């Protein structure tokens, strides 16, 4: 199975904070912090918790560049 | 100046491919490849070229998680 | 493997049009037409072609509602 | 009036869950479940409630493909 | 008919540039320039051309803030 | 420092509402209302409050057009 999204970064979950609808997932990627805002349903469905090895997925059209 | 976007990844431009409207910017980020699809106008405005040190910016709501 | 994106729609590829950077993938989803704009690299990587059974993936935060 | 967004799926609202800022709207589309995360203000503005016939709108650049 | 997207900006089309898949639509919005990257199909479907009065639509989750 | 995102609108913060994960930032742009849904962490990091002069940033691929 392949996903069209071009950016896939293997990371480790550090923290999960759940609101009513949205949740924050903080990850570590080689010393950098990644933050994803996904639905609480997704957190529950994937059973996301600190220590999990995950892949952060970002579509190329969603990435900006600063120089 | 601060930007609300939570994910700011320092990367190095490896390749820039320009179409008519959209351009592909390939970057190296700590050994992984990042690909951003931004407008050709932005590439010209930022004068993006291989070797440039840049920051890839991703809003937290645009990041998914795979486990 | 599970993906946090909430909307996964099984569809059939009808047409693939490639530009320089972006490609258009037209799909049939239960009689309705879906159109995804993804990178040409993704089309090549997944070897997308008419007749393929695929899943269209949409993050919940990317879906609007009209009433 | 026409909208540039390419993907428009007629669906029926099944459930609306409101948080402080964001709300989850669960819809049925021909037996599949669609989930949109929109603002609570939008839910109130459109008076979204179970049973409503709505259209889910997705821009082509926001749709990924899995194969 | 109401759309959940919170930001609806009345603008005037100044320029339309079409690539193979994506098109650039430049608009004037109260003296500032807006640029939308939409599909060529949408440009054709809406028959977008300079001088048109249009509404730029942006979902609240797609807007960042710089301070 | 330049950002690839094409749409930058100078606005004034009118209201900030914080949920657990997401926050709503309402802004005034020349008499129009802009609404951004960003993370609570961003609101805190930028110390956003009514009266602040800010810039709303929108990537061109995130803007639709209605005609």
XYZ file of C-alpha atoms in Angstrom, chain C residues 17-19 22-24 37 60-67, chain E residues 1-5 20-22 39 41 57-59 61-62:
30
model
C -3.694 13.904 -16.568
C -0.089 14.877 -15.860
C 1.301 18.407 -15.934
C 0.869 18.516 -10.557
C -1.399 15.800 -11.888
C -5.167 15.424 -11.908
C -4.739 17.193 -7.511
C -11.585 15.916 8.416
C -10.259 19.473 8.767
C -10.179 19.759 4.945
C -13.882 19.094 4.442
C -16.430 21.909 4.371
C -20.210 21.632 4.565
C -22.771 23.427 2.407
C -26.447 23.592 3.395
C -27.349 28.178 0.506
C -24.632 28.671 3.144
C -21.043 27.437 3.183
C -19.266 26.512 6.410
C -16.016 28.199 5.319
C -1.919 21.918 -17.574
C -3.578 20.972 -14.285
C -3.422 24.033 -12.044
C -7.656 23.596 -11.016
C -11.161 22.678 -14.743
C -13.301 31.362 0.127
C -10.891 30.227 2.859
C -11.635 27.715 5.616
C -8.299 26.105 9.641
C -6.275 27.150 6.564
